[in-house]
Amino acid sequence: MGEVGGNAAQEQLKLFISRIQNLEGEKKGIADDIRDVYAEAKANGYDTKAMRATIRELKLSTQVRQEQKALLNTYLAAFGISDDD
Amino acid sequence: MGEVGGNAAQEQLKLFISRIQNLEGEKKGIADDIRDVYAEAKANGYDTKAMRATIRELKLSTQVRQEQKALLNTYLAAFGISDDD
Amino acid sequence: MGEVGGNAAQEQLKLFISRIQNLEGEKKGIADDIRDVYAEAKANGYDTKAMRATIRELKLSTQVRQEQKALLNTYLAAFGISDDD
Amino acid sequence: MGEVGGNAAQEQLKLFISRIQNLEGEKKGIADDIRDVYAEAKANGYDTKAMRATIRELKLSTQVRQEQKALLNTYLAAFGISDDD
DNA sequence: ACGTTTGCGCTTTAGC
DNA sequence: GCTAAAGCGCAAACGT
C-alpha cells in the first residue's frame, strides 16, 4: 500500500535529474543560438575569428580589472585594513 | 550624405557582438541554475558525483558505452586486471 | 646606513615568490612532457582516451571503485537501467 | 615463436603508461615542493594568500599581453597583412 | 577539524 | 581529423 521510502527517494532523484536534463537542454539551445549569430555575421562579411578574439579580449580585460581590485583588497587585508567598498 | 558605409558596418558589428555577449550571459545563467540544482540535491542527501555519472550514462548510447568499456578492458588486460566486478 | 628591515623582508619575499615561479615552470614542463607521451602513443595507434581511463582506474583502489559503481547502479535503477553489461 | 603482435603491443602500451605514471609522480613531487615553499614563507611571517594573489596577477598580466598581441595579429590577418614578428 | 570556496587540470566540444 | 578554447569536476586552501 502506498510507496515505500525507497520509491519516494527514487522519485525525488528522478525529479532532480529531470530538472538538470531540462536545463542542459536549454543551455545547448543557447549555444546553438550563439553559433547562429556567428554564422549570420559571417554571411554579412565579418571575420568571425577576429570577432571571437575581440569578445575574448573584452572578457579578459574585465577579469584583469576585477583581479587587480581583489589584489588590492588582499593587500589591505594583509595589513589589517578594512576594504569595505 | 549621412553615414558612411564604414560607420554602418561598425554599428552592425557592435550589434552582432552585443547579441553574442547577451547570449553568453544567458548561457552562464543556465549553468548557474544547474549548479543550484546539484546543490539542492546534495542538501537532500544525494551524491552529486553519482548523479553526474548517472546523467552521463543516460546520455550515452548503449553502443558507444559498450565500445568504450570493451576498449578499456582490453587495455586493463595488459595489466592483468579485469574490470568485471 | 645599511638596509632597513623592510627592504630585507622585501628581498626575502621576492626570493620566495621567485622560487615558487620556478617550481611552477618545472611543473608545467612535466605536464608538457606528459602531453608529448600521449601524442607519441596516439601516433602509434593507441586510443588516448582509453589510456587516460586506464590510468585513472589503476590509480583507484578496488574498494573505492566498487563503491562508486554500486552507487551508480543504485541511481540508474531509478530509471530501470542495469549497468551490468 | 617469439612474441605475437598482440603481446608486443601490450608491452608497448604498458611502457607508455609507465612513462606517464612516472611523470605524474614527478609532477606531484614538484607540487609538494611548492606547498613547502608556501609553508616556509608562512613560517617567516608572510601572508600566503597575498603571495598567491600576487603570483596569479603576474601570470594574468602576462596572459593579457600575449592575448593583445594575438588580437593585433588577428586584425592584421583579417586585412590580409602579414604579421611576421 | 570541517565545511565552504576558489584555482587548477582535464574533458569535451567547436572551429578550421 | 586535428588543434585550440571553453566548461566542468575535483582537490587543495582558506576561514570558521
PDB file of N, CA and C in Angstrom, chain C residues 8-10 12-13 16-17 19-21 23-24 26-27 30-31 33-34 37-38 40-41 44 46 51 54-55 58-59, chain D residues 8-10 12-13 16-17 19-21 23-24 26-27 30-31 33-34 37-38 40-41 44 46 51 54-55 58-59:
ATOM      1  N   ALA C   8      65.002  44.203   3.587  1.00  0.00           N
ATOM      2  CA  ALA C   8      65.426  42.813   3.705  1.00  0.00           C
ATOM      3  C   ALA C   8      64.211  41.890   3.571  1.00  0.00           C
ATOM      4  N   ALA C   9      63.133  42.305   4.210  1.00  0.00           N
ATOM      5  CA  ALA C   9      61.916  41.499   4.148  1.00  0.00           C
ATOM      6  C   ALA C   9      61.403  41.444   2.704  1.00  0.00           C
ATOM      7  N   GLN C  10      61.478  42.566   2.035  1.00  0.00           N
ATOM      8  CA  GLN C  10      61.041  42.595   0.635  1.00  0.00           C
ATOM      9  C   GLN C  10      61.871  41.643  -0.213  1.00  0.00           C
ATOM     10  N   GLN C  12      63.458  39.003   0.775  1.00  0.00           N
ATOM     11  CA  GLN C  12      63.136  37.627   1.127  1.00  0.00           C
ATOM     12  C   GLN C  12      61.829  37.195   0.456  1.00  0.00           C
ATOM     13  N   LEU C  13      60.867  38.122   0.453  1.00  0.00           N
ATOM     14  CA  LEU C  13      59.585  37.837  -0.187  1.00  0.00           C
ATOM     15  C   LEU C  13      59.767  37.575  -1.675  1.00  0.00           C
ATOM     16  N   PHE C  16      61.120  34.128  -2.185  1.00  0.00           N
ATOM     17  CA  PHE C  16      60.098  33.084  -2.051  1.00  0.00           C
ATOM     18  C   PHE C  16      59.261  33.001  -3.326  1.00  0.00           C
ATOM     19  N   ILE C  17      58.833  34.154  -3.800  1.00  0.00           N
ATOM     20  CA  ILE C  17      57.981  34.176  -4.997  1.00  0.00           C
ATOM     21  C   ILE C  17      58.737  33.658  -6.211  1.00  0.00           C
ATOM     22  N   ARG C  19      61.158  31.478  -6.189  1.00  0.00           N
ATOM     23  CA  ARG C  19      61.272  30.011  -6.077  1.00  0.00           C
ATOM     24  C   ARG C  19      59.982  29.351  -6.541  1.00  0.00           C
ATOM     25  N   ILE C  20      58.872  29.907  -6.102  1.00  0.00           N
ATOM     26  CA  ILE C  20      57.580  29.325  -6.488  1.00  0.00           C
ATOM     27  C   ILE C  20      57.381  29.396  -8.001  1.00  0.00           C
ATOM     28  N   GLN C  21      57.723  30.541  -8.563  1.00  0.00           N
ATOM     29  CA  GLN C  21      57.559  30.675 -10.013  1.00  0.00           C
ATOM     30  C   GLN C  21      58.415  29.662 -10.764  1.00  0.00           C
ATOM     31  N   LEU C  23      59.404  26.726  -9.665  1.00  0.00           N
ATOM     32  CA  LEU C  23      58.813  25.403  -9.486  1.00  0.00           C
ATOM     33  C   LEU C  23      57.580  25.231 -10.374  1.00  0.00           C
ATOM     34  N   GLU C  24      56.795  26.296 -10.474  1.00  0.00           N
ATOM     35  CA  GLU C  24      55.615  26.207 -11.345  1.00  0.00           C
ATOM     36  C   GLU C  24      56.037  26.019 -12.796  1.00  0.00           C
ATOM     37  N   GLU C  26      58.734  24.416 -13.764  1.00  0.00           N
ATOM     38  CA  GLU C  26      59.119  22.998 -13.872  1.00  0.00           C
ATOM     39  C   GLU C  26      57.882  22.112 -13.975  1.00  0.00           C
ATOM     40  N   LYS C  27      56.909  22.434 -13.166  1.00  0.00           N
ATOM     41  CA  LYS C  27      55.688  21.634 -13.163  1.00  0.00           C
ATOM     42  C   LYS C  27      55.027  21.672 -14.540  1.00  0.00           C
ATOM     43  N   ILE C  30      56.856  19.378 -16.930  1.00  0.00           N
ATOM     44  CA  ILE C  30      56.466  17.980 -16.763  1.00  0.00           C
ATOM     45  C   ILE C  30      55.120  17.727 -17.430  1.00  0.00           C
ATOM     46  N   ALA C  31      54.198  18.634 -17.223  1.00  0.00           N
ATOM     47  CA  ALA C  31      52.869  18.479 -17.840  1.00  0.00           C
ATOM     48  C   ALA C  31      52.998  18.406 -19.358  1.00  0.00           C
ATOM     49  N   ASP C  33      55.589  17.321 -20.959  1.00  0.00           N
ATOM     50  CA  ASP C  33      56.163  16.011 -21.274  1.00  0.00           C
ATOM     51  C   ASP C  33      55.070  14.951 -21.329  1.00  0.00           C
ATOM     52  N   ILE C  34      54.156  15.010 -20.380  1.00  0.00           N
ATOM     53  CA  ILE C  34      53.057  14.049 -20.355  1.00  0.00           C
ATOM     54  C   ILE C  34      52.235  14.159 -21.638  1.00  0.00           C
ATOM     55  N   VAL C  37      54.004  12.390 -24.388  1.00  0.00           N
ATOM     56  CA  VAL C  37      53.911  10.934 -24.356  1.00  0.00           C
ATOM     57  C   VAL C  37      52.558  10.486 -24.917  1.00  0.00           C
ATOM     58  N   TYR C  38      51.498  11.169 -24.530  1.00  0.00           N
ATOM     59  CA  TYR C  38      50.180  10.837 -25.070  1.00  0.00           C
ATOM     60  C   TYR C  38      50.186  10.997 -26.595  1.00  0.00           C
ATOM     61  N   GLU C  40      52.703  10.764 -28.580  1.00  0.00           N
ATOM     62  CA  GLU C  40      53.502   9.686 -29.165  1.00  0.00           C
ATOM     63  C   GLU C  40      52.694   8.387 -29.208  1.00  0.00           C
ATOM     64  N   ALA C  41      51.997   8.127 -28.118  1.00  0.00           N
ATOM     65  CA  ALA C  41      51.168   6.919 -28.062  1.00  0.00           C
ATOM     66  C   ALA C  41      50.089   6.970 -29.138  1.00  0.00           C
ATOM     67  N   ASN C  44      51.237   6.081 -32.377  1.00  0.00           N
ATOM     68  CA  ASN C  44      51.467   4.641 -32.507  1.00  0.00           C
ATOM     69  C   ASN C  44      50.158   3.856 -32.542  1.00  0.00           C
ATOM     70  N   TYR C  46      47.428   4.160 -30.481  1.00  0.00           N
ATOM     71  CA  TYR C  46      46.676   3.904 -29.255  1.00  0.00           C
ATOM     72  C   TYR C  46      45.596   4.957 -29.039  1.00  0.00           C
ATOM     73  N   MET C  51      43.458   5.240 -22.712  1.00  0.00           N
ATOM     74  CA  MET C  51      44.666   5.228 -21.886  1.00  0.00           C
ATOM     75  C   MET C  51      44.447   6.025 -20.600  1.00  0.00           C
ATOM     76  N   THR C  54      42.329   4.145 -18.323  1.00  0.00           N
ATOM     77  CA  THR C  54      43.099   3.051 -17.727  1.00  0.00           C
ATOM     78  C   THR C  54      43.920   3.546 -16.546  1.00  0.00           C
ATOM     79  N   ILE C  55      44.647   4.632 -16.759  1.00  0.00           N
ATOM     80  CA  ILE C  55      45.483   5.189 -15.695  1.00  0.00           C
ATOM     81  C   ILE C  55      44.628   5.591 -14.487  1.00  0.00           C
ATOM     82  N   LEU C  58      43.674   2.424 -12.666  1.00  0.00           N
ATOM     83  CA  LEU C  58      44.809   1.864 -11.944  1.00  0.00           C
ATOM     84  C   LEU C  58      45.069   2.641 -10.656  1.00  0.00           C
ATOM     85  N   LYS C  59      44.802   3.942 -10.704  1.00  0.00           N
ATOM     86  CA  LYS C  59      45.039   4.782  -9.530  1.00  0.00           C
ATOM     87  C   LYS C  59      44.015   4.502  -8.427  1.00  0.00           C
TER      88      LYS C  59
ATOM     89  N   ALA D   8      53.310  -7.816 -28.084  1.00  0.00           N
ATOM     90  CA  ALA D   8      54.232  -6.701 -28.295  1.00  0.00           C
ATOM     91  C   ALA D   8      53.497  -5.377 -28.102  1.00  0.00           C
ATOM     92  N   ALA D   9      52.294  -5.324 -28.637  1.00  0.00           N
ATOM     93  CA  ALA D   9      51.500  -4.109 -28.492  1.00  0.00           C
ATOM     94  C   ALA D   9      51.190  -3.862 -27.024  1.00  0.00           C
ATOM     95  N   GLN D  10      50.883  -4.940 -26.300  1.00  0.00           N
ATOM     96  CA  GLN D  10      50.600  -4.795 -24.866  1.00  0.00           C
ATOM     97  C   GLN D  10      51.814  -4.265 -24.127  1.00  0.00           C
ATOM     98  N   GLN D  12      54.220  -2.434 -25.352  1.00  0.00           N
ATOM     99  CA  GLN D  12      54.419  -1.034 -25.710  1.00  0.00           C
ATOM    100  C   GLN D  12      53.441  -0.136 -24.941  1.00  0.00           C
ATOM    101  N   LEU D  13      52.207  -0.612 -24.851  1.00  0.00           N
ATOM    102  CA  LEU D  13      51.196   0.142 -24.112  1.00  0.00           C
ATOM    103  C   LEU D  13      51.612   0.315 -22.655  1.00  0.00           C
ATOM    104  N   PHE D  16      54.274   2.949 -22.373  1.00  0.00           N
ATOM    105  CA  PHE D  16      53.734   4.310 -22.456  1.00  0.00           C
ATOM    106  C   PHE D  16      53.089   4.715 -21.134  1.00  0.00           C
ATOM    107  N   ILE D  17      52.273   3.834 -20.623  1.00  0.00           N
ATOM    108  CA  ILE D  17      51.569   4.140 -19.379  1.00  0.00           C
ATOM    109  C   ILE D  17      52.531   4.284 -18.209  1.00  0.00           C
ATOM    110  N   ARG D  19      55.608   5.351 -18.389  1.00  0.00           N
ATOM    111  CA  ARG D  19      56.269   6.653 -18.536  1.00  0.00           C
ATOM    112  C   ARG D  19      55.370   7.764 -18.010  1.00  0.00           C
ATOM    113  N   ILE D  20      54.094   7.690 -18.359  1.00  0.00           N
ATOM    114  CA  ILE D  20      53.152   8.714 -17.902  1.00  0.00           C
ATOM    115  C   ILE D  20      53.037   8.693 -16.382  1.00  0.00           C
ATOM    116  N   GLN D  21      52.947   7.496 -15.826  1.00  0.00           N
ATOM    117  CA  GLN D  21      52.825   7.395 -14.371  1.00  0.00           C
ATOM    118  C   GLN D  21      54.049   7.978 -13.674  1.00  0.00           C
ATOM    119  N   LEU D  23      56.028  10.347 -14.848  1.00  0.00           N
ATOM    120  CA  LEU D  23      55.964  11.804 -14.996  1.00  0.00           C
ATOM    121  C   LEU D  23      54.940  12.406 -14.044  1.00  0.00           C
ATOM    122  N   GLU D  24      53.827  11.727 -13.880  1.00  0.00           N
ATOM    123  CA  GLU D  24      52.812  12.232 -12.948  1.00  0.00           C
ATOM    124  C   GLU D  24      53.347  12.235 -11.522  1.00  0.00           C
ATOM    125  N   GLU D  26      56.513  12.692 -10.717  1.00  0.00           N
ATOM    126  CA  GLU D  26      57.411  13.852 -10.643  1.00  0.00           C
ATOM    127  C   GLU D  26      56.605  15.135 -10.475  1.00  0.00           C
ATOM    128  N   LYS D  27      55.543  15.213 -11.240  1.00  0.00           N
ATOM    129  CA  LYS D  27      54.707  16.415 -11.173  1.00  0.00           C
ATOM    130  C   LYS D  27      54.160  16.612  -9.763  1.00  0.00           C
ATOM    131  N   ILE D  30      56.829  18.034  -7.514  1.00  0.00           N
ATOM    132  CA  ILE D  30      57.001  19.482  -7.678  1.00  0.00           C
ATOM    133  C   ILE D  30      55.893  20.233  -6.938  1.00  0.00           C
ATOM    134  N   ALA D  31      54.676  19.740  -7.088  1.00  0.00           N
ATOM    135  CA  ALA D  31      53.546  20.384  -6.410  1.00  0.00           C
ATOM    136  C   ALA D  31      53.771  20.400  -4.900  1.00  0.00           C
ATOM    137  N   ASP D  33      56.663  20.416  -3.438  1.00  0.00           N
ATOM    138  CA  ASP D  33      57.713  21.405  -3.174  1.00  0.00           C
ATOM    139  C   ASP D  33      57.107  22.806  -3.076  1.00  0.00           C
ATOM    140  N   ILE D  34      56.193  23.084  -3.968  1.00  0.00           N
ATOM    141  CA  ILE D  34      55.549  24.397  -3.950  1.00  0.00           C
ATOM    142  C   ILE D  34      54.834  24.609  -2.621  1.00  0.00           C
ATOM    143  N   VAL D  37      57.294  25.537   0.008  1.00  0.00           N
ATOM    144  CA  VAL D  37      57.781  26.923  -0.043  1.00  0.00           C
ATOM    145  C   VAL D  37      56.744  27.858   0.580  1.00  0.00           C
ATOM    146  N   TYR D  38      55.484  27.640   0.262  1.00  0.00           N
ATOM    147  CA  TYR D  38      54.436  28.467   0.869  1.00  0.00           C
ATOM    148  C   TYR D  38      54.462  28.310   2.395  1.00  0.00           C
ATOM    149  N   GLU D  40      56.980  27.498   4.250  1.00  0.00           N
ATOM    150  CA  GLU D  40      58.175  28.157   4.772  1.00  0.00           C
ATOM    151  C   GLU D  40      57.976  29.673   4.824  1.00  0.00           C
ATOM    152  N   ALA D  41      57.370  30.201   3.794  1.00  0.00           N
ATOM    153  CA  ALA D  41      57.104  31.647   3.758  1.00  0.00           C
ATOM    154  C   ALA D  41      56.166  32.040   4.897  1.00  0.00           C
ATOM    155  N   ASN D  44      57.770  32.316   8.071  1.00  0.00           N
ATOM    156  CA  ASN D  44      58.583  33.533   8.164  1.00  0.00           C
ATOM    157  C   ASN D  44      57.719  34.788   8.253  1.00  0.00           C
ATOM    158  N   TYR D  46      55.015  35.683   6.349  1.00  0.00           N
ATOM    159  CA  TYR D  46      54.383  36.256   5.164  1.00  0.00           C
ATOM    160  C   TYR D  46      52.949  35.767   5.001  1.00  0.00           C
ATOM    161  N   MET D  51      50.490  36.367  -1.269  1.00  0.00           N
ATOM    162  CA  MET D  51      51.519  35.848  -2.172  1.00  0.00           C
ATOM    163  C   MET D  51      50.878  35.167  -3.378  1.00  0.00           C
ATOM    164  N   THR D  54      49.438  37.663  -5.677  1.00  0.00           N
ATOM    165  CA  THR D  54      50.492  38.347  -6.436  1.00  0.00           C
ATOM    166  C   THR D  54      50.943  37.505  -7.630  1.00  0.00           C
ATOM    167  N   ILE D  55      51.234  36.244  -7.349  1.00  0.00           N
ATOM    168  CA  ILE D  55      51.694  35.345  -8.412  1.00  0.00           C
ATOM    169  C   ILE D  55      50.627  35.189  -9.485  1.00  0.00           C
ATOM    170  N   LEU D  58      50.598  38.363 -11.613  1.00  0.00           N
ATOM    171  CA  LEU D  58      51.740  38.403 -12.531  1.00  0.00           C
ATOM    172  C   LEU D  58      51.486  37.509 -13.738  1.00  0.00           C
ATOM    173  N   LYS D  59      50.896  36.347 -13.471  1.00  0.00           N
ATOM    174  CA  LYS D  59      50.615  35.400 -14.557  1.00  0.00           C
ATOM    175  C   LYS D  59      49.557  35.974 -15.494  1.00  0.00           C
TER     176      LYS D  59
END
